[in-house]
XYZ file of N, CA, C and O in Angstrom:
772
model
N 0.698 -0.918 -0.014
C 0.097 -0.194 0.533
C 1.127 1.227 -0.072
O 2.137 1.455 0.816
N 0.505 2.018 -1.193
C 1.329 3.135 -1.114
C 0.917 4.548 -0.394
O 1.603 5.220 0.261
N -0.646 4.552 -0.107
C -1.254 5.775 0.300
C -2.767 4.975 1.115
O -3.340 4.602 0.330
N -2.930 5.514 2.285
C -4.216 5.420 3.061
C -5.047 6.714 3.167
O -4.252 7.507 3.413
N -6.052 6.653 2.880
C -7.246 8.001 3.071
C -7.521 7.830 4.307
O -7.880 6.353 4.634
N -7.708 8.544 5.244
C -8.169 8.226 6.514
C -9.497 9.897 6.524
O -8.891 10.676 6.382
N -10.102 9.690 7.175
C -11.473 9.987 7.253
C -11.709 10.453 8.687
O -11.531 9.351 9.524
N -11.874 11.138 9.327
C -11.665 11.698 10.711
C -12.071 13.173 11.015
O -12.758 14.028 10.082
N -12.080 13.609 12.163
C -13.150 14.523 12.786
C -12.426 15.737 12.211
O -11.009 15.995 12.328
N -13.405 16.917 12.061
C -13.008 18.616 11.920
C -12.634 18.730 12.971
O -12.236 20.349 13.554
N -12.940 18.329 14.179
C -13.154 18.579 15.673
C -11.724 17.672 16.519
O -12.214 16.647 16.004
N -11.428 18.014 17.422
C -10.817 16.974 18.167
C -11.434 15.924 18.962
O -11.070 14.937 19.703
N -12.728 16.391 19.206
C -13.664 15.349 19.694
C -13.378 15.432 21.525
O -12.342 16.309 21.938
N -14.125 15.308 22.496
C -14.006 14.838 23.709
C -12.887 14.280 24.395
O -12.458 14.987 25.519
N -12.309 13.084 23.915
C -11.496 12.397 25.153
C -10.392 12.296 24.274
O -10.368 12.144 23.089
N -9.207 12.552 25.109
C -7.971 12.839 24.433
C -7.351 11.692 24.112
O -6.447 11.355 23.166
N -7.819 10.592 24.065
C -7.914 8.799 23.647
C -7.580 9.443 21.661
O -7.181 8.361 20.948
N -8.610 9.956 21.400
C -8.890 9.889 19.975
C -7.838 10.928 19.298
O -7.326 10.461 18.145
N -6.980 12.124 20.059
C -5.868 12.905 19.960
C -4.676 11.640 19.615
O -4.126 11.700 18.785
N -4.583 10.856 20.518
C -3.768 10.295 21.026
C -3.455 8.987 19.415
O -2.443 8.614 18.983
N -4.794 8.894 19.466
C -4.920 7.519 18.179
C -4.440 8.216 17.176
O -3.882 7.641 15.941
N -4.908 9.374 16.499
C -4.077 10.335 15.329
C -3.059 10.431 15.571
O -2.351 9.786 14.162
N -2.432 10.391 16.733
C -1.302 10.656 16.777
C -0.218 9.472 15.980
O 0.496 9.100 15.442
N -1.071 8.245 16.856
C -0.523 6.995 16.830
C -0.538 6.614 14.978
O 0.328 5.485 14.613
N -1.888 6.827 14.791
C -2.269 6.310 13.059
C -0.809 7.082 12.411
O -0.422 6.412 11.352
N -0.926 8.624 12.564
C -0.038 8.956 11.977
C 1.831 8.656 11.989
O 2.312 8.510 11.181
N 2.056 8.085 13.020
C 3.125 7.861 13.429
C 3.629 6.279 12.598
O 4.274 5.944 11.902
N 2.757 5.627 12.763
C 2.494 4.063 12.078
C 2.638 4.101 10.355
O 3.309 3.541 9.988
N 1.789 5.128 9.922
C 1.644 5.206 8.491
C 3.449 5.859 8.268
O 3.786 4.962 6.860
N 3.779 6.845 8.862
C 5.217 7.093 8.245
C 6.322 6.356 8.607
O 7.002 6.094 7.564
N 6.169 5.809 9.767
C 7.113 4.658 9.736
C 7.089 3.243 8.687
O 8.244 2.695 8.320
N 5.562 3.224 8.156
C 5.259 2.022 7.293
C 6.268 2.372 5.940
O 5.502 1.903 4.940
N 5.962 3.699 5.915
C 6.587 4.373 4.215
C 4.930 4.438 3.586
O 5.194 4.397 2.372
N 4.123 4.537 4.242
C 2.602 4.895 3.370
C 2.313 6.374 3.646
O 1.982 7.117 4.721
N 1.937 6.815 2.354
C 1.326 8.178 2.873
C 0.043 8.132 3.151
O -0.693 7.139 3.015
N -0.101 9.487 3.272
C -1.529 9.899 3.981
C -2.370 10.911 2.547
O -1.896 11.661 2.411
N -3.250 10.330 2.644
C -4.599 11.141 1.802
C -5.488 11.779 2.898
O -5.799 10.584 3.016
N -5.809 12.748 2.880
C -7.128 13.079 3.695
C -8.071 14.779 3.268
O -7.283 14.862 1.935
N -8.800 15.060 4.316
C -9.281 15.920 3.498
C -8.833 17.622 3.394
O -9.544 18.653 3.298
N -7.630 17.387 3.845
C -6.672 18.604 3.316
C -6.892 20.023 4.295
O -7.058 20.910 4.285
N -7.663 20.052 5.649
C -7.932 20.759 6.587
C -6.685 20.615 7.769
O -6.149 20.178 8.167
N -6.797 21.965 8.159
C -5.557 22.214 9.314
C -6.283 22.511 10.828
O -5.997 22.998 11.688
N -7.465 21.420 10.914
C -8.331 21.719 12.103
C -8.678 20.265 12.704
O -8.540 19.559 11.759
N -8.596 20.055 13.577
C -9.233 18.771 14.292
C -8.504 17.647 14.448
O -6.929 17.825 14.229
N -8.559 16.419 14.373
C -7.903 14.963 14.298
C -7.593 15.331 12.947
O -6.028 14.541 12.706
N -8.272 16.093 11.983
C -7.598 15.831 10.400
C -6.244 16.273 10.326
O -5.280 15.654 9.910
N -5.705 17.975 11.392
C -4.091 18.679 11.676
C -3.935 17.396 12.185
O -2.346 17.674 11.774
N -4.285 16.994 13.249
C -3.347 16.036 13.916
C -2.668 15.066 13.496
O -1.352 14.514 13.626
N -3.579 14.460 12.330
C -2.998 13.157 11.518
C -1.870 13.155 11.089
O -0.406 12.998 10.363
N -2.057 14.833 10.455
C -1.370 15.159 8.875
C -0.132 15.965 9.465
O 0.934 15.506 8.955
N -0.438 16.443 10.787
C 1.332 16.736 11.033
C 2.071 15.933 11.696
O 2.890 16.113 11.569
N 1.173 14.673 11.967
C 2.728 13.764 12.727
C 3.251 12.984 11.453
O 4.333 12.673 11.749
N 2.133 12.887 10.411
C 3.062 12.677 9.220
C 4.025 13.242 8.628
O 5.475 12.533 8.349
N 3.553 14.638 8.552
C 4.811 15.339 8.244
C 5.743 15.477 8.884
O 7.092 15.448 8.447
N 5.530 15.152 10.429
C 7.098 15.457 11.479
C 8.018 14.374 11.228
O 8.774 14.436 11.456
N 7.030 13.304 10.699
C 8.068 12.097 10.581
C 8.819 11.832 8.982
O 8.939 11.157 8.970
N 8.480 13.125 8.274
C 8.962 13.034 7.166
C 8.213 12.107 5.922
O 8.449 11.925 4.730
N 6.855 11.941 6.614
C 5.665 11.377 5.350
C 5.163 12.374 4.471
O 5.289 13.654 4.588
N 4.761 11.462 3.324
C 3.903 12.107 2.560
C 2.450 12.389 3.010
O 1.788 11.526 3.194
N 2.391 13.711 2.384
C 0.631 13.929 2.809
C 0.192 14.812 1.886
O 0.850 15.724 1.230
N -1.205 14.028 1.685
C -1.528 14.665 0.323
C -3.009 14.901 1.003
O -3.909 14.278 1.358
N -3.658 16.263 0.651
C -4.715 17.155 1.177
C -5.855 16.961 -0.029
O -5.233 17.576 -1.026
N -7.227 16.824 0.045
C -8.192 17.248 -1.141
C -9.270 18.201 -0.008
O -9.781 17.078 0.447
N -9.201 19.247 -0.433
C -10.184 20.338 -0.177
C -10.949 20.805 -1.000
O -10.258 20.945 -2.377
N -12.054 21.001 -0.910
C -13.181 22.019 -1.986
C -12.600 23.304 -1.538
O -12.405 23.758 -0.465
N -12.774 24.164 -2.739
C -12.708 25.512 -2.320
C -13.386 26.090 -1.784
O -13.100 26.963 -0.658
N -14.484 25.796 -1.399
C -15.440 26.713 -0.409
C -14.948 26.532 1.061
O -14.555 27.177 1.931
N -14.165 25.551 1.330
C -13.501 25.154 2.872
C -11.757 26.073 2.407
O -11.558 26.568 3.762
N -11.363 25.950 1.580
C -10.039 26.954 1.488
C -10.403 28.544 1.428
O -9.889 29.084 2.349
N -11.854 28.721 1.106
C -12.706 30.236 1.064
C -12.900 30.473 2.742
O -12.326 31.791 3.223
N -12.916 29.281 3.507
C -13.035 29.517 5.004
C -12.005 29.573 5.825
O -11.832 29.354 7.111
N -10.863 29.605 5.044
C -9.257 29.614 5.205
C -9.071 28.290 6.724
O -8.576 28.437 7.454
N -9.365 27.247 6.299
C -8.953 25.964 6.832
C -8.382 24.944 6.476
O -7.704 23.800 6.854
N -7.923 25.468 5.255
C -6.989 24.536 4.448
C -5.707 24.652 4.962
O -4.772 25.605 6.157
N -4.826 23.427 4.759
C -3.718 22.948 5.370
C -2.710 23.253 4.536
O -2.194 22.954 3.699
N -1.444 24.809 4.651
C -1.061 24.894 3.271
C 0.549 24.417 3.497
O 1.270 24.849 3.007
N 1.045 23.482 4.618
C 2.308 22.846 4.809
C 2.115 21.600 4.247
O 3.371 20.794 4.795
N 1.303 21.157 3.334
C 1.478 19.520 2.994
C 2.418 19.491 1.830
O 2.540 20.045 0.774
N 2.282 18.016 1.688
C 3.305 17.481 0.286
C 2.697 17.995 -0.623
O 3.539 18.618 -1.806
N 1.386 17.946 -0.798
C 0.347 18.483 -2.030
C -0.736 18.689 -1.789
O -1.457 18.150 -0.339
N -1.430 19.763 -2.296
C -2.732 20.206 -1.791
C -3.631 20.206 -3.071
O -3.616 20.917 -3.805
N -4.541 19.348 -3.135
C -5.607 19.492 -4.648
C -6.461 20.877 -3.575
O -7.563 19.886 -2.927
N -7.191 21.244 -4.439
C -8.379 22.257 -4.555
C -9.009 21.344 -5.551
O -9.182 21.760 -6.357
N -10.472 21.167 -5.190
C -11.605 20.763 -6.321
C -12.372 21.644 -5.759
O -12.678 22.499 -4.822
N -13.626 21.388 -6.775
C -14.958 22.649 -6.972
C -16.141 21.838 -6.011
O -16.674 22.940 -5.173
N -15.733 20.542 -5.214
C -16.913 20.426 -4.477
C -16.866 19.004 -3.261
O -15.726 18.357 -3.588
N -17.569 18.979 -2.367
C -17.570 17.735 -1.798
C -17.343 16.642 -2.570
O -16.646 15.429 -2.426
N -17.977 16.333 -3.389
C -18.262 15.006 -4.090
C -17.154 14.533 -4.779
O -16.422 13.795 -5.195
N -16.326 16.054 -5.312
C -15.329 15.697 -6.096
C -14.077 15.355 -5.287
O -13.338 14.591 -5.778
N -14.249 16.021 -3.918
C -12.992 15.567 -3.195
C -13.206 13.865 -2.819
O -12.022 13.464 -2.545
N -14.250 13.400 -2.303
C -14.356 12.085 -2.100
C -13.652 11.142 -3.452
O -12.895 10.301 -3.361
N -14.206 11.649 -4.293
C -13.909 10.564 -5.976
C -12.216 11.206 -5.654
O -11.535 9.980 -6.048
N -11.617 12.341 -5.494
C -9.746 12.314 -5.923
C -9.442 11.393 -4.912
O -7.998 10.804 -4.634
N -10.239 11.522 -3.361
C -9.200 10.995 -2.423
C -9.397 9.519 -2.640
O -8.446 8.700 -2.014
N -10.346 9.272 -3.316
C -10.590 7.585 -3.516
C -9.563 7.347 -4.704
O -8.809 6.365 -4.911
N -9.438 7.661 -5.752
C -8.530 7.625 -6.827
C -6.915 7.744 -6.502
O -6.373 6.828 -6.938
N -6.584 8.640 -5.476
C -5.415 8.787 -4.794
C -4.850 7.348 -3.619
O -3.945 7.473 -3.150
N -5.725 6.772 -3.488
C -5.545 5.729 -1.770
C -6.024 4.600 -2.477
O -6.415 3.903 -2.930
N -5.228 3.815 -1.446
C -5.133 2.252 -1.512
C -6.077 1.374 -0.686
O -5.839 0.086 -0.664
N -6.428 2.285 0.478
C -6.977 1.947 1.383
C -7.991 2.643 2.061
O -7.263 4.120 2.143
N -8.469 2.375 3.108
C -9.384 4.321 3.855
C -9.627 3.399 5.473
O -10.120 2.503 5.522
N -9.292 4.597 6.112
C -9.559 4.355 7.525
C -10.386 5.439 8.135
O -9.867 6.362 8.149
N -11.611 5.025 9.040
C -12.228 6.331 9.683
C -11.374 6.037 11.185
O -11.648 4.915 12.008
N -11.360 7.290 11.363
C -10.915 7.574 12.763
C -12.446 8.296 13.520
O -13.086 8.015 12.873
N -12.344 8.438 14.869
C -13.350 9.077 15.202
C -13.618 10.595 14.653
O -12.983 11.294 14.014
N -14.649 10.880 14.658
C -15.808 11.920 13.512
C -17.178 11.689 14.005
O -17.702 10.544 14.505
N -17.659 12.931 13.455
C -19.158 13.181 12.876
C -19.545 12.813 11.833
O -19.217 11.860 11.660
N -20.811 13.748 11.031
C -21.265 13.204 10.659
C -20.457 12.982 9.201
O -20.902 12.364 7.837
N -19.701 13.618 8.866
C -18.680 13.689 7.422
C -18.192 12.521 7.257
O -18.052 12.096 6.259
N -17.428 12.607 8.821
C -16.666 11.100 8.748
C -17.500 10.146 8.336
O -16.963 8.874 7.251
N -18.674 9.667 8.845
C -19.320 8.555 8.678
C -19.823 8.509 7.488
O -19.801 7.569 6.599
N -20.491 9.586 6.652
C -21.057 10.057 4.864
C -19.666 9.453 4.536
O -19.874 8.463 3.276
N -18.378 9.572 4.810
C -17.501 9.773 4.071
C -17.241 7.910 3.894
O -16.555 7.352 3.067
N -17.178 7.112 5.174
C -16.917 5.822 5.260
C -18.155 5.177 4.514
O -17.803 4.203 3.965
N -19.346 5.491 4.834
C -20.321 5.120 4.410
C -20.200 4.556 2.900
O -20.796 3.790 2.209
N -19.868 5.649 2.211
C -20.188 6.000 0.394
C -19.217 5.378 -0.153
O -19.197 4.531 -0.602
N -17.570 5.397 0.678
C -16.539 4.170 0.139
C -17.051 2.791 0.272
O -16.524 2.409 -0.410
N -17.933 2.240 1.381
C -18.053 1.436 1.961
C -18.698 0.606 0.988
O -18.519 -0.466 0.095
N -19.640 1.210 0.432
C -20.854 1.211 -0.513
C -20.289 1.069 -1.772
O -20.672 0.109 -2.652
N -19.414 1.926 -2.044
C -18.587 1.466 -3.620
C -17.568 0.089 -3.067
O -17.694 -0.634 -4.512
N -17.415 -0.450 -2.426
C -16.612 -1.437 -2.440
C -17.506 -2.679 -2.417
O -17.214 -3.629 -3.286
N -18.662 -2.431 -1.854
C -20.088 -3.333 -1.706
C -19.924 -3.366 -3.229
O -20.624 -4.517 -4.079
N -20.563 -2.332 -4.252
C -21.111 -2.034 -5.659
C -19.814 -2.731 -6.406
O -19.956 -2.809 -7.646
N -18.580 -3.003 -6.098
C -17.501 -3.570 -6.963
C -16.851 -2.176 -7.404
O -16.122 -2.307 -8.586
N -17.106 -1.021 -7.002
C -16.565 0.486 -8.074
C -14.577 0.333 -7.225
O -14.293 0.895 -8.244
N -14.752 -0.326 -6.290
C -13.103 -0.876 -6.108
C -13.005 -2.025 -5.378
O -13.836 -2.436 -4.882
N -11.697 -2.393 -5.026
C -11.350 -3.571 -4.262
C -10.059 -3.054 -2.997
O -9.316 -3.868 -3.288
N -10.867 -2.294 -2.642
C -9.392 -1.210 -1.517
C -10.265 -1.745 -0.353
O -11.403 -1.683 0.231
N -9.319 -2.353 0.832
C -9.904 -2.505 2.052
C -10.561 -1.001 3.014
O -9.836 0.397 2.505
N -11.227 -1.170 3.365
C -11.942 -0.282 4.257
C -11.934 -0.457 6.234
O -12.850 -1.660 6.024
N -11.700 0.094 6.742
C -11.406 -0.013 8.036
C -12.025 0.850 8.684
O -11.637 2.302 8.603
N -12.147 0.834 10.362
C -12.527 1.243 11.806
C -11.439 1.763 12.447
O -10.701 0.393 12.441
N -10.676 2.583 12.898
C -9.707 2.463 13.831
C -10.261 2.851 15.147
O -10.991 4.134 15.642
N -11.234 1.540 16.005
C -12.153 1.948 16.681
C -11.561 1.940 17.997
O -10.912 1.724 19.075
N -11.624 3.601 18.628
C -10.737 4.144 19.585
C -11.685 3.966 20.691
O -13.144 4.809 20.798
N -11.445 3.588 21.978
C -12.210 3.926 23.324
C -13.270 3.243 22.907
O -14.348 3.627 23.729
N -13.526 1.913 22.218
C -15.094 1.537 22.159
C -15.943 2.880 21.195
O -17.086 2.621 20.688
N -15.456 3.877 20.374
C -15.894 4.813 19.641
C -17.098 4.230 18.900
O -18.204 5.002 18.727
N -16.634 3.016 18.196
C -17.465 2.396 17.073
C -18.485 1.462 17.548
O -18.745 0.512 16.720
N -18.157 1.220 18.913
C -18.953 -0.082 19.167
C -20.755 -0.082 18.684
O -20.870 -1.144 18.171
N -20.990 1.167 18.953
C -22.653 1.169 18.981
C -22.673 0.877 17.307
O -23.674 0.363 16.978
N -21.432 1.545 16.552
C -22.144 1.367 15.172
C -22.124 -0.289 15.090
O -22.768 -0.549 13.815
N -20.677 -0.918 15.015
C -21.042 -2.120 14.969
C -22.047 -2.742 15.679
O -22.598 -3.962 14.491
N -22.691 -2.748 16.596
C -23.983 -3.446 17.286
C -24.989 -3.122 15.610
O -25.958 -4.095 15.324
N -25.106 -1.876 15.721
C -26.090 -1.563 14.293
C -25.936 -1.806 13.221
O -27.059 -2.724 12.810
N -24.807 -2.217 12.775
C -24.901 -3.014 11.524
C -24.922 -4.622 11.647
O -25.343 -4.916 10.458
N -24.505 -4.886 12.827
C -25.244 -6.458 13.053
C -26.733 -6.702 12.873
O -26.907 -7.203 12.157
N -27.452 -5.959 13.530
C -28.843 -5.487 13.219
C -29.169 -5.396 11.951
O -30.155 -6.303 11.653
N -28.740 -4.702 11.110
C -28.735 -4.806 9.834
C -28.606 -5.847 9.366
O -29.198 -6.416 8.180
N -27.730 -6.757 9.753
C -27.372 -8.265 9.033
C -28.478 -8.838 9.100
O -29.459 -9.431 8.617
N -28.904 -9.077 10.367
C -29.693 -9.441 10.985
C -31.426 -9.374 10.416
O -32.354 -10.414 10.076
N -31.710 -8.300 10.124
C -32.977 -8.094 9.174
C -32.580 -8.008 8.045
O -34.046 -8.154 7.374
N -32.025 -8.462 7.309
C -31.981 -8.984 6.311
C -31.333 -8.128 5.095
O -31.761 -8.041 3.818
N -30.918 -6.936 5.608
C -30.411 -5.703 4.634
C -29.278 -5.766 4.142
O -28.872 -4.577 3.329
N -28.596 -6.341 4.896
C -27.098 -6.713 4.351
C -26.509 -8.256 4.233
O -26.959 -8.536 5.103
N -25.784 -8.737 3.494
C -25.248 -10.040 3.678
C -23.872 -9.839 4.698
O -23.482 -8.946 4.488
N -24.103 -10.942 5.392
C -22.725 -11.035 6.160
C -21.284 -10.871 5.516
O -20.209 -10.247 5.992
N -21.045 -11.229 4.404
C -19.914 -11.382 3.548
C -19.390 -9.366 3.326
O -18.257 -9.036 3.616
N -20.804 -8.659 3.258
C -20.797 -6.956 3.188
C -20.313 -6.448 4.175
O -19.852 -5.666 4.632
N -20.927 -7.104 5.264
C -20.923 -6.522 6.956
C -19.280 -6.852 6.678
O -18.694 -5.822 7.606
N -18.630 -7.785 6.614
C -17.436 -8.431 6.523
C -16.649 -7.528 6.063
O -14.993 -7.611 6.556
N -16.491 -6.828 4.997
C -15.814 -6.182 4.275
C -15.332 -4.607 5.482
O -13.889 -4.110 4.876
N -15.949 -4.449 6.348
C -15.568 -3.173 7.301
C -14.850 -3.942 8.207
O -15.471 -4.556 9.198
N -13.480 -3.717 8.027
C -12.475 -3.735 9.293
C -12.526 -3.120 10.178
O -12.714 -2.410 10.413
N -11.645 -3.936 11.726
C -11.664 -3.075 12.699
C -10.704 -3.798 13.361
O -10.647 -4.653 13.449
N -10.117 -2.190 13.930
C -9.058 -3.227 15.069
C -8.929 -1.334 15.946
O -9.255 -0.302 15.843
N -8.145 -2.316 17.105
C -8.107 -1.155 17.946
C -6.720 -0.451 18.138
O -6.866 0.762 18.302
N -6.079 -0.983 17.304
C -4.657 -0.351 17.101
C -3.979 0.360 15.594
O -4.843 -0.972 14.751
N -3.610 0.842 15.229
C -3.208 1.155 13.478
C -2.582 -0.263 13.347
O -2.586 -0.130 12.228
N -1.312 -0.342 13.970
C -0.715 -1.427 12.912
C -1.450 -2.657 12.843
O -1.375 -3.625 11.884
N -2.438 -2.951 13.889
C -3.322 -4.521 13.627
C -4.349 -4.150 12.261
O -4.449 -4.881 11.517
N -4.829 -2.700 12.680
C -5.470 -2.248 11.328
C -4.971 -2.460 9.906
O -5.119 -2.939 8.865
N -3.270 -1.869 9.555
C -2.892 -2.304 8.494
C -2.565 -3.212 8.097
O -2.565 -3.805 6.887
N -2.045 -4.167 9.119
C -2.031 -5.741 9.074
C -2.805 -6.304 8.272
O -3.020 -7.379 7.582
N -4.331 -5.839 8.906
C -5.652 -6.299 8.225
C -5.604 -6.111 6.747
O -5.878 -7.044 5.875
N -5.407 -4.909 6.647
C -5.718 -4.211 5.423
C -4.513 -4.894 4.227
O -4.962 -5.369 3.218
N -3.354 -5.215 4.688
C -2.242 -6.312 3.960
C -2.802 -7.762 3.464
O -2.663 -8.510 2.165
N -3.837 -7.947 4.598
C -4.096 -9.296 4.172
C -5.302 -9.809 3.721
O -5.909 -10.874 3.292
N -5.700 -8.633 3.259
C -7.284 -8.804 2.988
C -8.082 -9.004 1.718
O -6.819 -8.497 0.904
N -8.937 -9.749 1.347
C -9.061 -9.691 -0.176
C -10.703 -9.678 0.021
O -11.437 -9.945 0.321
N -11.054 -9.011 -1.137
C -12.475 -8.165 -1.281
C -12.892 -9.858 -1.498
O -12.907 -10.757 -2.034
N -14.645 -9.988 -0.823
C -15.650 -11.032 -1.486
C -16.156 -11.261 -2.648
O -16.117 -9.927 -3.143
N -16.206 -12.785 -2.893
C -17.009 -12.283 -4.374
C -18.129 -12.701 -3.811
O -18.391 -14.001 -3.926
N -19.133 -11.746 -3.795
C -20.428 -12.383 -3.491
C -21.400 -10.700 -4.090
O -20.732 -9.718 -4.242
N -22.211 -11.106 -4.786
C -23.227 -10.224 -5.219
C -23.829 -9.416 -4.656
O -24.252 -9.787 -3.092
N -23.917 -7.724 -4.294
C -24.266 -7.130 -3.474
C -25.502 -7.323 -3.256
O -26.290 -7.411 -1.813
N -26.713 -7.819 -4.043
C -28.294 -7.679 -3.651
C -28.299 -8.866 -3.027
O -28.130 -10.156 -3.019
N -29.371 -8.356 -1.788
C -30.017 -9.559 -0.833
C -31.251 -10.409 -1.857
O -31.939 -9.520 -2.664
N -31.208 -11.598 -2.223
C -31.848 -12.060 -2.170
C -33.268 -11.594 -2.092
O -33.630 -11.472 -1.065
N -34.886 -11.458 -3.505
C -35.664 -11.339 -2.866
C -36.831 -12.385 -2.531
O -36.364 -13.531 -2.878
N -37.399 -11.642 -1.348
C -38.192 -12.708 -1.018
C -39.413 -13.000 -1.814
O -39.898 -12.453 -2.614
N -39.956 -14.345 -1.666
C -41.060 -14.790 -2.484
C -42.057 -13.964 -1.893
O -42.537 -14.465 -0.499
N -43.545 -13.515 -2.523
C -44.802 -13.523 -1.892
C -45.811 -13.613 -2.786
O -45.776 -14.087 -3.651
């Protein structure tokens, strides 16, 4: 893997463990020679992971829409900063530049990015690993909800299994290296009525 895309909060969150995890992920990426692709901002956990990779001599590629540049939150100290016209273009460019996707804790934007890229994998638009860095149980309730979605027949177990999870960055990246996409159709069988 040459580059990993990280989705995470533009806020730091309330638990210091979130910042510590962003630092740990940045250190792990840099030590393994893996570049970071992220949303290009200079705030929140986004800045923490980017600044950590940069401080350790790693490559950081930011992708940010012009509207956020206009709000003066772009990080101008990156290896590369791609300014795009929209949030949709941002996600597409980030996906094109990345070999895998990690979600740290974050809000609605983080979840939206995670679910869209995971959906693209389900549909066969890419064959790249997607995973949660589950810091201090942040994603526990989401995991239970996703298990409920499977139990209710709205997702196949194989597709649920496509979303990897680990509590430590090294373990998640190791799971990425070993991951192979399932060979299963997206659609759940139609019930006979």
